Amino acid sequence: VPRRADPTAVRRANLGVVLGHIAASGPISRARVASDTGLNKSTVSSLVAELAGLRLVREDVDRRVASIGRPATPVMVTGTTVAVGLEVGVDGLTVCLEDLTGALRYAVRKDCDLRDSEPYSTLRQLATLAGDALSYARAHGLRVVGLGVGLPGIVDASRGQLLRAPNLGWQEVDVARELGRLLPLGTLSIAVENEANLAALAELWVGGAQGLKGFIHVTGEVGVGSGIVIDGQLFRGSRGYAGELGHVAVRQDGAACACGSRGCLETVVGIEAIRERAGMPPRPGTGQLAIAIELAQQAAAGDPCTVAALEEAAEALGIALSSAINLIDLEVVFLGGFLTPLAPWLARPVREALARRVLSSAWSTFDVKVSALGAHAAARGAAAVILRVILERPWLVEEMALTDGGGPPRRRQPSATPSGTP
Amino acid sequence: VPRRADPTAVRRANLGVVLGHIAASGPISRARVASDTGLNKSTVSSLVAELAGLRLVREDVDRRVASIGRPATPVMVTGTTVAVGLEVGVDGLTVCLEDLTGALRYAVRKDCDLRDSEPYSTLRQLATLAGDALSYARAHGLRVVGLGVGLPGIVDASRGQLLRAPNLGWQEVDVARELGRLLPLGTLSIAVENEANLAALAELWVGGAQGLKGFIHVTGEVGVGSGIVIDGQLFRGSRGYAGELGHVAVRQDGAACACGSRGCLETVVGIEAIRERAGMPPRPGTGQLAIAIELAQQAAAGDPCTVAALEEAAEALGIALSSAINLIDLEVVFLGGFLTPLAPWLARPVREALARRVLSSAWSTFDVKVSALGAHAAARGAAAVILRVILERPWLVEEMALTDGGGPPRRRQPSATPSGTP
């Protein structure tokens, strides 16, 4: 039942509309914001003043344009509000700072083999990396508004918990609470999410998927994960566990998978499976991306074993993605993580499999693209999840700020996830 | 941007709220409608009077209750507004009339083998069946508000077109336009939809899925289709072609499928595949449901060939459904169509496969249920799609009515689908 409009709600909604528009368009005049959004000019001026008061936008004095009457000074989003993005990968830890303009401000990667690792000591290492990033932010006058964490498994985002990560060997780890406890700076907003979902969101917000209706982002991260976006939203399914492409069965009686099942896509396309089939000896301590680059070099040099291993991987990937598109109907497949250097051997056969196996293929086009986000995709997505909260609800920025650009930390109640996380 | 409420829009929305509430609750007093919906009593009385004027509700004089002051006469939805539901199956045509209370008023099934049939002569037969139903409606004073059609293939619902039905051998058939042209009574609202989607909607609205968050309804209809419901809505994917479970690959180098691919679920679980593996000779002209019942009898009698064929079907179904739930995350699987009589051999192994193969299985429960809707599921869903439009936007009923309960037909512009079809 429609109700009367609440003026505070209207003003807040418009505040988000104006900030979102400035963020999307880059430096822009208030008059242009007004004509683009349909809001009147005095409303826009007042909203811009409020956003400037929150230090979310500033005037771009370098681009002041002479115009009839007063000079029009464009406004732009400031780069001083950042979020921390973390990723626990099976072969390493990543931390980054991303700012509200979408720029990466700080990124550190620590390679380490986390297969069958102990969760709490690993989270202590992660907290140390996050602490370094927070120190960097404080030293550089950056305001931190929260922290996002990507994990390679099934996550209960609403409770900030990892339920199960077969390749780490972790089960039921209360990640948000543990990080909140470990970080020396009191409490802050922590969002926890599956890393493949975060990589898909990064592709949507700062990568090659901007404006796409529906896509699946496949991330090779030792195992194989995927994030699905439909109508600009992360698709979570009925209870939040959607997107487990790596555990789609592609072999009737295939190899045993870490998940307990058999013949999962991961058993053919996981980095260890490809390496082994290619006849490359184990590379303990070497990251999956480095192994994939080495495999790509061997394949480019014409090594028949490696080429055969990649053909088999492409065939399995084609089967799993055709099943996914028959079930979900998506336009584009992105290959990310360690699949990126291997894409020259994967993209064409996958495209052909989709054309042959998807029932709607005569009426639909499917494209297979390569992600350009590299190893930081999930960590950048984790930071972006927090920053999107600010873009949509700018009035929360002071409440969410952990540091005030060098000032003392604020004390607040911990919250597992910012409400409204997509 | 929120706007001022439009009084007509508010009244119309409330009209739908009140009708929907009366339909869902059965005979109910105006006072109770007011307290349940939060609308005030005089508004409810005036809305009920408007709905009675549209002949969508009536007083239930048999249940008048003595109360303090005036006696309270409950109101209920009338059974005089009906929609025609049609289904083109691979082995027959179905027509039904369903009324606004959800009751089936008329149902006729015509068995015929439509494999590799000629679309336009088949649609002429379908129009003849629909004409009989319309005559029945006219003779019994029923007001027909539209016609829904289920088809076993990929449908462009927005244009009323069948794009591809591999088992019929049809491609690009303009079903809504052709039926609009063939039916003798001028124009009416025609909704065209995939039959498995309609069976899922029938399960949601009048079957065993009421109140479920997310489920997949698997329909055996010679081939295998499925409809997916998430959060009470049909899940269509990015462009409307979602739910093709029958073409999920379950065998790496399996048998050729009618779709042009290999190893699709249909090649193992389709009725012909099971019949052949069970060693039963072909039964030309016999419907798939009759064949399935015969197979169930053979299996119950312990015929080892039939039991083995059903074990293989269960294994393939378990693989495909595990992949679907790993990708989409759903709570319940319904087995419908010819899978219903075979369910005693399928449900338990499928349940076990889900527990073993779905990554989230330790945190999720999956149930496998048997549909009770029988052979009319898709046709009833087709009629219900039209009736839902009336329940949500009751003011459209006079405009949509084809006959006025025996009066002369109205002439209007044809429309491929009622806007607002889910």
Tab-separated table of C-alpha atoms in Angstrom, chain B:
chain	number	residue	atom	x	y	z
B	1	VAL	CA	12.894	9.064	-5.966
B	2	PRO	CA	9.728	8.613	-3.877
B	3	ARG	CA	6.767	10.648	-5.079
B	4	ARG	CA	3.407	11.737	-3.724
B	5	ALA	CA	0.891	8.913	-3.648
B	6	ASP	CA	-1.633	8.952	-6.503
B	7	PRO	CA	-5.128	8.408	-4.962
B	8	THR	CA	-6.322	6.264	-7.899
B	9	ALA	CA	-3.184	4.134	-7.659
B	10	VAL	CA	-3.673	3.758	-3.911
B	11	ARG	CA	-7.305	2.698	-4.314
B	12	ARG	CA	-6.408	0.271	-7.093
B	13	ALA	CA	-3.576	-1.238	-5.072
B	14	ASN	CA	-5.937	-1.631	-2.109
B	15	LEU	CA	-8.544	-3.225	-4.364
B	16	GLY	CA	-5.986	-5.907	-5.224
B	17	VAL	CA	-4.950	-6.285	-1.573
B	18	VAL	CA	-8.553	-6.852	-0.489
B	19	LEU	CA	-9.402	-9.273	-3.312
B	20	GLY	CA	-6.176	-11.201	-2.753
B	21	HIS	CA	-6.883	-11.449	0.951
B	22	ILE	CA	-10.449	-12.679	0.418
B	23	ALA	CA	-9.210	-15.216	-2.156
B	24	ALA	CA	-6.499	-16.517	0.187
B	25	SER	CA	-8.627	-16.721	3.334
B	26	GLY	CA	-11.967	-18.026	2.056
B	27	PRO	CA	-15.240	-16.591	3.411
B	28	ILE	CA	-14.284	-13.696	5.695
B	29	SER	CA	-16.023	-10.721	7.278
B	30	ARG	CA	-15.291	-7.157	6.178
B	31	ALA	CA	-14.205	-6.358	9.740
B	32	ARG	CA	-11.669	-9.163	9.665
B	33	VAL	CA	-10.356	-8.012	6.264
B	34	ALA	CA	-9.913	-4.554	7.793
B	35	SER	CA	-8.028	-5.819	10.846
B	36	ASP	CA	-5.861	-8.206	8.768
B	37	THR	CA	-4.891	-5.612	6.139
B	38	GLY	CA	-4.708	-2.521	8.363
B	39	LEU	CA	-7.194	-0.672	6.127
B	40	ASN	CA	-10.069	1.082	7.850
B	41	LYS	CA	-13.512	-0.524	7.855
B	42	SER	CA	-15.309	2.012	5.683
B	43	THR	CA	-12.561	1.748	3.053
B	44	VAL	CA	-12.889	-2.045	3.087
B	45	SER	CA	-16.687	-1.843	2.742
B	46	SER	CA	-16.382	0.491	-0.199
B	47	LEU	CA	-13.700	-1.687	-1.860
B	48	VAL	CA	-15.794	-4.834	-1.301
B	49	ALA	CA	-18.777	-3.051	-2.882
B	50	GLU	CA	-16.611	-2.196	-5.904
B	51	LEU	CA	-15.405	-5.816	-6.163
B	52	ALA	CA	-19.000	-7.031	-5.889
B	53	GLY	CA	-19.924	-4.616	-8.694
B	54	LEU	CA	-17.207	-6.284	-10.785
B	55	ARG	CA	-18.801	-9.649	-9.818
B	56	LEU	CA	-15.501	-10.834	-8.314
B	57	VAL	CA	-16.814	-11.270	-4.756
B	58	ARG	CA	-20.232	-11.973	-3.293
B	59	GLU	CA	-21.780	-12.283	0.147
B	60	ASP	CA	-21.849	-15.775	1.601
B	61	VAL	CA	-25.398	-15.617	2.908
B	62	ASP	CA	-25.242	-19.215	4.186
B	63	ARG	CA	-22.619	-18.206	6.706
B	64	ARG	CA	-24.168	-15.027	8.081
B	65	VAL	CA	-23.085	-14.826	11.701
B	66	ALA	CA	-25.098	-13.213	14.458
B	67	SER	CA	-22.956	-10.640	16.189
B	68	ILE	CA	-23.452	-7.595	18.365
B	69	GLY	CA	-25.334	-5.010	16.319
B	70	ARG	CA	-25.756	-5.878	12.621
B	71	PRO	CA	-25.204	-9.463	11.520
B	72	ALA	CA	-21.816	-9.851	9.775
B	73	THR	CA	-22.169	-11.507	6.374
B	74	PRO	CA	-18.877	-12.984	5.195
B	75	VAL	CA	-17.704	-12.228	1.662
B	76	MET	CA	-16.064	-14.701	-0.699
B	77	VAL	CA	-14.630	-14.858	-4.183
B	78	THR	CA	-17.152	-15.853	-6.872
B	79	GLY	CA	-16.542	-18.922	-9.007
B	80	THR	CA	-17.963	-17.385	-12.165
B	81	THR	CA	-14.762	-15.812	-13.509
B	82	VAL	CA	-12.626	-18.388	-15.304
B	83	ALA	CA	-9.568	-18.605	-17.546
B	84	VAL	CA	-8.842	-21.192	-20.216
B	85	GLY	CA	-5.662	-23.219	-19.710
B	86	LEU	CA	-4.149	-25.116	-22.634
B	87	GLU	CA	-1.149	-27.354	-22.958
B	88	VAL	CA	0.576	-28.702	-26.009
B	89	GLY	CA	2.407	-31.789	-24.753
B	90	VAL	CA	4.561	-34.065	-26.862
B	91	ASP	CA	1.951	-36.801	-26.451
B	92	GLY	CA	-1.287	-34.893	-26.305
B	93	LEU	CA	-3.308	-31.723	-25.918
B	94	THR	CA	-4.997	-30.563	-22.714
B	95	VAL	CA	-7.615	-27.898	-22.110
B	96	CYS	CA	-9.129	-26.791	-18.820
B	97	LEU	CA	-11.192	-24.041	-17.235
B	98	GLU	CA	-10.063	-22.872	-13.810
B	99	ASP	CA	-11.992	-20.332	-11.758
B	100	LEU	CA	-10.848	-17.537	-9.488
B	101	THR	CA	-11.287	-19.712	-6.386
B	102	GLY	CA	-8.651	-22.111	-7.828
B	103	ALA	CA	-11.222	-24.802	-8.671
B	104	LEU	CA	-10.938	-26.855	-11.860
B	105	ARG	CA	-14.255	-26.448	-13.728
B	106	TYR	CA	-13.619	-28.356	-16.943
B	107	ALA	CA	-10.787	-30.531	-18.226
B	108	VAL	CA	-10.313	-32.483	-21.447
B	109	ARG	CA	-7.224	-34.348	-22.557
B	110	LYS	CA	-6.653	-35.610	-26.107
B	111	ASP	CA	-3.845	-38.137	-26.538
B	112	CYS	CA	-1.935	-37.854	-29.804
B	113	ASP	CA	1.684	-38.262	-30.814
B	114	LEU	CA	3.017	-34.796	-31.623
B	115	ARG	CA	6.658	-35.718	-32.203
B	116	ASP	CA	7.767	-33.969	-35.397
B	117	SER	CA	4.255	-32.623	-35.891
B	118	GLU	CA	3.154	-29.789	-38.139
B	119	PRO	CA	2.663	-26.732	-35.870
B	120	TYR	CA	-0.222	-25.006	-37.636
B	121	SER	CA	-2.485	-28.047	-37.966
B	122	THR	CA	-1.748	-28.855	-34.302
B	123	LEU	CA	-2.699	-25.343	-33.265
B	124	ARG	CA	-5.950	-25.750	-35.225
B	125	GLN	CA	-6.732	-28.857	-33.130
B	126	LEU	CA	-5.858	-26.904	-29.997
B	127	ALA	CA	-8.150	-24.050	-31.042
B	128	THR	CA	-10.972	-26.549	-31.550
B	129	LEU	CA	-10.480	-27.835	-27.992
B	130	ALA	CA	-10.350	-24.259	-26.689
B	131	GLY	CA	-13.541	-23.482	-28.632
B	132	ASP	CA	-15.295	-26.392	-26.891
B	133	ALA	CA	-14.202	-24.994	-23.522
B	134	LEU	CA	-15.461	-21.529	-24.456
B	135	SER	CA	-18.825	-23.017	-25.491
B	136	TYR	CA	-18.986	-24.828	-22.169
B	137	ALA	CA	-18.209	-21.574	-20.343
B	138	ARG	CA	-20.916	-19.713	-22.262
B	139	ALA	CA	-23.465	-22.451	-21.642
B	140	HIS	CA	-22.696	-22.385	-17.901
B	141	GLY	CA	-22.689	-18.620	-17.404
B	142	LEU	CA	-18.923	-18.408	-16.782
B	143	ARG	CA	-17.060	-15.223	-17.630
B	144	VAL	CA	-13.813	-16.030	-19.511
B	145	VAL	CA	-10.997	-13.519	-18.912
B	146	GLY	CA	-8.231	-14.969	-21.052
B	147	LEU	CA	-6.295	-17.952	-22.208
B	148	GLY	CA	-2.927	-19.362	-21.194
B	149	VAL	CA	-0.906	-21.840	-23.236
B	150	GLY	CA	1.916	-24.116	-22.058
B	151	LEU	CA	4.467	-25.354	-24.583
B	152	PRO	CA	7.290	-27.907	-24.195
B	153	GLY	CA	10.214	-25.721	-25.204
B	154	ILE	CA	11.828	-22.316	-25.108
B	155	VAL	CA	9.277	-19.527	-25.186
B	156	ASP	CA	9.506	-15.784	-25.661
B	157	ALA	CA	6.657	-14.944	-23.281
B	158	SER	CA	6.736	-11.224	-24.060
B	159	ARG	CA	6.000	-11.886	-27.734
B	160	GLY	CA	3.819	-14.971	-27.322
B	161	GLN	CA	6.195	-17.041	-29.432
B	162	LEU	CA	7.567	-20.549	-29.205
B	163	LEU	CA	11.232	-20.344	-30.166
B	164	ARG	CA	12.213	-24.002	-30.077
B	165	ALA	CA	10.664	-27.283	-28.940
B	166	PRO	CA	13.108	-30.070	-29.858
B	167	ASN	CA	10.682	-32.927	-29.113
B	168	LEU	CA	7.858	-31.419	-31.187
B	169	GLY	CA	10.313	-30.417	-33.904
B	170	TRP	CA	8.864	-26.875	-33.864
B	171	GLN	CA	10.848	-23.680	-34.331
B	172	GLU	CA	9.703	-20.066	-34.191
B	173	VAL	CA	5.950	-20.477	-34.075
B	174	ASP	CA	3.857	-17.408	-33.366
B	175	VAL	CA	1.459	-19.240	-31.042
B	176	ALA	CA	-0.422	-16.293	-29.536
B	177	ARG	CA	-1.116	-14.679	-32.892
B	178	GLU	CA	-2.139	-17.965	-34.514
B	179	LEU	CA	-4.574	-18.866	-31.698
B	180	GLY	CA	-5.952	-15.322	-31.719
B	181	ARG	CA	-6.622	-15.714	-35.434
B	182	LEU	CA	-8.122	-19.218	-35.165
B	183	LEU	CA	-10.448	-18.752	-32.236
B	184	PRO	CA	-13.941	-17.888	-33.434
B	185	LEU	CA	-14.696	-15.388	-30.705
B	186	GLY	CA	-12.604	-12.407	-31.665
B	187	THR	CA	-9.748	-11.404	-29.486
B	188	LEU	CA	-8.710	-12.221	-25.962
B	189	SER	CA	-5.693	-12.039	-23.708
B	190	ILE	CA	-3.315	-14.891	-24.512
B	191	ALA	CA	-0.341	-15.769	-22.292
B	192	VAL	CA	2.244	-18.182	-23.697
B	193	GLU	CA	4.768	-19.871	-21.418
B	194	ASN	CA	7.021	-22.892	-21.082
B	195	GLU	CA	4.969	-25.816	-19.716
B	196	ALA	CA	7.459	-26.690	-16.971
B	197	ASN	CA	7.361	-23.097	-15.724
B	198	LEU	CA	3.558	-23.295	-15.635
B	199	ALA	CA	3.611	-26.591	-13.736
B	200	ALA	CA	5.914	-24.952	-11.166
B	201	LEU	CA	3.542	-21.986	-10.841
B	202	ALA	CA	0.583	-24.358	-10.435
B	203	GLU	CA	2.533	-26.118	-7.658
B	204	LEU	CA	3.152	-22.722	-6.020
B	205	TRP	CA	-0.417	-21.433	-6.305
B	206	VAL	CA	-2.664	-24.480	-5.983
B	207	GLY	CA	-0.278	-27.376	-5.172
B	208	GLY	CA	2.190	-28.439	-2.518
B	209	ALA	CA	4.667	-25.567	-2.781
B	210	GLN	CA	2.618	-22.842	-1.127
B	211	GLY	CA	4.873	-20.803	1.141
B	212	LEU	CA	8.168	-22.342	-0.013
B	213	LYS	CA	11.115	-19.990	-0.486
B	214	GLY	CA	12.846	-21.747	-3.352
B	215	PHE	CA	12.071	-24.912	-5.269
B	216	ILE	CA	12.537	-26.655	-8.598
B	217	HIS	CA	9.645	-28.505	-10.166
B	218	VAL	CA	10.832	-31.224	-12.520
B	219	THR	CA	8.249	-32.284	-15.069
B	220	GLY	CA	8.550	-35.467	-17.061
B	221	GLU	CA	6.734	-34.737	-20.331
B	222	VAL	CA	8.353	-37.225	-22.756
B	223	GLY	CA	11.414	-34.998	-22.295
B	224	VAL	CA	12.362	-33.419	-18.977
B	225	GLY	CA	11.681	-29.784	-18.140
B	226	SER	CA	11.848	-27.766	-14.973
B	227	GLY	CA	10.477	-24.589	-13.497
B	228	ILE	CA	12.355	-22.745	-10.754
B	229	VAL	CA	10.701	-20.525	-8.158
B	230	ILE	CA	12.727	-18.225	-5.894
B	231	ASP	CA	11.094	-15.944	-3.338
B	232	GLY	CA	7.641	-16.687	-4.679
B	233	GLN	CA	8.561	-15.633	-8.224
B	234	LEU	CA	9.244	-17.663	-11.332
B	235	PHE	CA	12.995	-17.501	-11.935
B	236	ARG	CA	13.571	-16.679	-15.600
B	237	GLY	CA	17.282	-15.886	-15.596
B	238	SER	CA	18.797	-13.119	-17.609
B	239	ARG	CA	16.644	-13.330	-20.756
B	240	GLY	CA	13.833	-15.715	-19.871
B	241	TYR	CA	15.358	-19.050	-20.949
B	242	ALA	CA	16.251	-20.439	-17.511
B	243	GLY	CA	15.260	-23.863	-16.174
B	244	GLU	CA	16.378	-26.226	-18.952
B	245	LEU	CA	17.277	-29.067	-16.572
B	246	GLY	CA	16.623	-31.630	-19.309
B	247	HIS	CA	19.667	-30.352	-21.204
B	248	VAL	CA	22.124	-30.393	-18.309
B	249	ALA	CA	24.911	-32.769	-19.368
B	250	VAL	CA	25.107	-35.908	-17.222
B	251	ARG	CA	27.192	-38.150	-19.492
B	252	GLN	CA	30.533	-36.997	-20.888
B	253	ASP	CA	30.044	-38.897	-24.164
B	254	GLY	CA	26.397	-39.765	-23.892
B	255	ALA	CA	23.684	-40.457	-26.424
B	256	ALA	CA	22.649	-37.842	-28.986
B	257	CYS	CA	19.818	-35.608	-27.775
B	258	ALA	CA	17.011	-34.109	-29.873
B	259	CYS	CA	18.508	-30.686	-29.059
B	260	GLY	CA	21.678	-31.470	-31.047
B	261	SER	CA	23.933	-31.960	-28.024
B	262	ARG	CA	25.031	-35.207	-26.308
B	263	GLY	CA	24.604	-36.729	-22.870
B	264	CYS	CA	21.736	-34.440	-21.789
B	265	LEU	CA	19.645	-35.541	-18.784
B	266	GLU	CA	16.772	-36.217	-21.208
B	267	THR	CA	18.794	-38.922	-22.951
B	268	VAL	CA	18.735	-40.949	-19.709
B	269	VAL	CA	15.539	-39.822	-17.932
B	270	GLY	CA	13.257	-39.133	-20.929
B	271	ILE	CA	10.371	-41.617	-20.989
B	272	GLU	CA	11.576	-43.284	-24.206
B	273	ALA	CA	15.075	-43.740	-22.802
B	274	ILE	CA	13.756	-45.411	-19.643
B	275	ARG	CA	11.319	-47.577	-21.609
B	276	GLU	CA	14.054	-48.760	-23.945
B	277	ARG	CA	16.533	-49.540	-21.147
B	278	ALA	CA	13.766	-51.390	-19.312
B	279	GLY	CA	13.391	-53.632	-22.360
B	280	MET	CA	9.771	-52.614	-22.982
B	281	PRO	CA	8.810	-52.535	-26.687
B	282	PRO	CA	7.703	-49.173	-28.139
B	283	ARG	CA	4.099	-48.209	-27.380
B	284	PRO	CA	3.091	-45.941	-30.252
B	285	GLY	CA	0.051	-43.852	-29.430
B	286	THR	CA	0.316	-44.574	-25.693
B	287	GLY	CA	0.767	-41.504	-23.484
B	288	GLN	CA	3.942	-41.084	-21.430
B	289	LEU	CA	2.010	-41.236	-18.163
B	290	ALA	CA	0.492	-44.620	-19.116
B	291	ILE	CA	3.956	-45.914	-20.047
B	292	ALA	CA	5.366	-44.685	-16.730
B	293	ILE	CA	2.572	-46.413	-14.795
B	294	GLU	CA	3.320	-49.654	-16.643
B	295	LEU	CA	7.050	-49.268	-15.856
B	296	ALA	CA	6.203	-48.684	-12.186
B	297	GLN	CA	4.156	-51.899	-12.162
B	298	GLN	CA	7.032	-53.849	-13.722
B	299	ALA	CA	9.476	-52.413	-11.191
B	300	ALA	CA	7.110	-53.189	-8.310
B	301	ALA	CA	6.919	-56.769	-9.608
B	302	GLY	CA	10.716	-56.879	-9.352
B	303	ASP	CA	11.620	-56.902	-13.056
B	304	PRO	CA	15.424	-56.479	-12.905
B	305	CYS	CA	15.711	-54.652	-16.252
B	306	THR	CA	13.144	-52.036	-15.230
B	307	VAL	CA	14.661	-51.630	-11.783
B	308	ALA	CA	18.111	-51.133	-13.373
B	309	ALA	CA	16.700	-48.566	-15.818
B	310	LEU	CA	15.124	-46.642	-12.942
B	311	GLU	CA	18.356	-46.818	-10.929
B	312	GLU	CA	20.213	-45.306	-13.844
B	313	ALA	CA	17.546	-42.618	-14.247
B	314	ALA	CA	17.744	-41.813	-10.522
B	315	GLU	CA	21.533	-41.544	-10.669
B	316	ALA	CA	21.390	-39.138	-13.630
B	317	LEU	CA	18.609	-37.111	-12.023
B	318	GLY	CA	20.694	-36.912	-8.822
B	319	ILE	CA	23.690	-35.542	-10.753
B	320	ALA	CA	21.656	-32.942	-12.656
B	321	LEU	CA	19.715	-31.788	-9.598
B	322	SER	CA	22.884	-31.567	-7.481
B	323	SER	CA	24.423	-29.361	-10.154
B	324	ALA	CA	21.279	-27.244	-10.226
B	325	ILE	CA	21.276	-26.823	-6.435
B	326	ASN	CA	25.033	-26.148	-6.289
B	327	LEU	CA	24.424	-23.372	-8.815
B	328	ILE	CA	21.041	-22.023	-7.713
B	329	ASP	CA	20.516	-23.108	-4.080
B	330	LEU	CA	16.969	-24.421	-3.684
B	331	GLU	CA	15.149	-26.114	-0.799
B	332	VAL	CA	12.785	-28.571	-2.418
B	333	VAL	CA	12.605	-30.704	-5.544
B	334	PHE	CA	9.157	-31.675	-6.849
B	335	LEU	CA	8.829	-34.639	-9.171
B	336	GLY	CA	5.905	-34.152	-11.549
B	337	GLY	CA	4.474	-35.446	-14.832
B	338	PHE	CA	5.530	-39.021	-15.669
B	339	LEU	CA	8.101	-38.878	-12.838
B	340	THR	CA	5.218	-39.037	-10.327
B	341	PRO	CA	4.415	-42.772	-10.701
B	342	LEU	CA	8.172	-43.502	-10.835
B	343	ALA	CA	8.927	-41.481	-7.688
B	344	PRO	CA	9.125	-44.556	-5.387
B	345	TRP	CA	12.320	-45.505	-7.279
B	346	LEU	CA	13.659	-41.979	-7.739
B	347	ALA	CA	13.043	-39.884	-4.620
B	348	ARG	CA	15.352	-41.659	-2.164
B	349	PRO	CA	18.432	-41.959	-4.423
B	350	VAL	CA	17.993	-38.329	-5.510
B	351	ARG	CA	17.808	-37.255	-1.862
B	352	GLU	CA	20.999	-39.208	-1.138
B	353	ALA	CA	22.787	-37.708	-4.150
B	354	LEU	CA	21.909	-34.192	-2.977
B	355	ALA	CA	23.293	-34.909	0.489
B	356	ARG	CA	26.537	-36.223	-1.049
B	357	ARG	CA	27.030	-33.790	-3.920
B	358	VAL	CA	25.755	-30.391	-2.778
B	359	LEU	CA	28.486	-28.343	-1.122
B	360	SER	CA	26.135	-26.632	1.337
B	361	SER	CA	24.423	-29.884	2.332
B	362	ALA	CA	25.635	-29.830	5.944
B	363	TRP	CA	23.897	-26.444	6.490
B	364	SER	CA	20.905	-26.918	4.234
B	365	THR	CA	18.079	-29.355	4.066
B	366	PHE	CA	16.803	-30.590	0.747
B	367	ASP	CA	13.518	-32.332	0.360
B	368	VAL	CA	12.321	-34.352	-2.603
B	369	LYS	CA	8.522	-34.326	-2.912
B	370	VAL	CA	6.059	-35.763	-5.340
B	371	SER	CA	3.665	-33.437	-7.142
B	372	ALA	CA	-0.014	-34.192	-6.620
B	373	LEU	CA	-1.208	-32.102	-9.569
B	374	GLY	CA	-1.183	-34.921	-12.105
B	375	ALA	CA	-1.504	-34.507	-15.855
B	376	HIS	CA	-3.272	-31.126	-15.684
B	377	ALA	CA	-0.479	-29.237	-13.900
B	378	ALA	CA	0.722	-27.150	-16.840
B	379	ALA	CA	-2.768	-26.361	-18.168
B	380	ARG	CA	-3.891	-25.293	-14.683
B	381	GLY	CA	-0.796	-23.117	-14.347
B	382	ALA	CA	-1.593	-21.559	-17.729
B	383	ALA	CA	-5.095	-20.607	-16.574
B	384	ALA	CA	-3.748	-19.404	-13.230
B	385	VAL	CA	-1.300	-16.991	-14.926
B	386	ILE	CA	-4.340	-15.154	-16.333
B	387	LEU	CA	-6.309	-15.365	-13.074
B	388	ARG	CA	-3.349	-13.876	-11.121
B	389	VAL	CA	-3.631	-10.760	-13.270
B	390	ILE	CA	-7.241	-10.353	-12.099
B	391	LEU	CA	-6.299	-11.029	-8.460
B	392	GLU	CA	-3.593	-8.353	-8.587
B	393	ARG	CA	-5.467	-5.845	-10.749
B	394	PRO	CA	-9.177	-6.544	-10.324
B	395	TRP	CA	-10.222	-3.378	-12.197
B	396	LEU	CA	-9.044	-5.035	-15.461
B	397	VAL	CA	-11.677	-7.779	-15.298
B	398	GLU	CA	-14.319	-6.134	-17.491
B	399	GLU	CA	-11.757	-5.097	-20.068
B	400	MET	CA	-10.302	-8.630	-20.175
B	401	ALA	CA	-13.631	-10.468	-20.232
B	402	LEU	CA	-14.251	-12.269	-23.497
B	403	THR	CA	-17.836	-13.214	-22.746
B	404	ASP	CA	-20.037	-11.671	-20.163
B	405	GLY	CA	-21.480	-14.904	-18.839
B	406	GLY	CA	-23.573	-15.612	-21.948
B	407	GLY	CA	-23.624	-12.137	-23.473
B	408	PRO	CA	-22.198	-11.261	-26.883
B	409	PRO	CA	-18.416	-11.369	-27.344
B	410	ARG	CA	-16.559	-8.086	-26.962
B	411	ARG	CA	-14.254	-6.815	-29.676
B	412	ARG	CA	-10.872	-5.516	-28.636
B	413	GLN	CA	-7.317	-5.253	-29.864
B	414	PRO	CA	-5.429	-8.522	-29.478
B	415	SER	CA	-2.604	-8.612	-26.986
B	416	ALA	CA	0.043	-11.298	-26.890
B	417	THR	CA	0.248	-11.430	-23.116
B	418	PRO	CA	-1.543	-9.641	-20.341
B	419	SER	CA	0.909	-7.115	-19.015
B	420	GLY	CA	2.030	-8.114	-15.572
B	421	THR	CA	2.212	-11.830	-16.327
B	422	PRO	CA	4.750	-13.113	-13.786
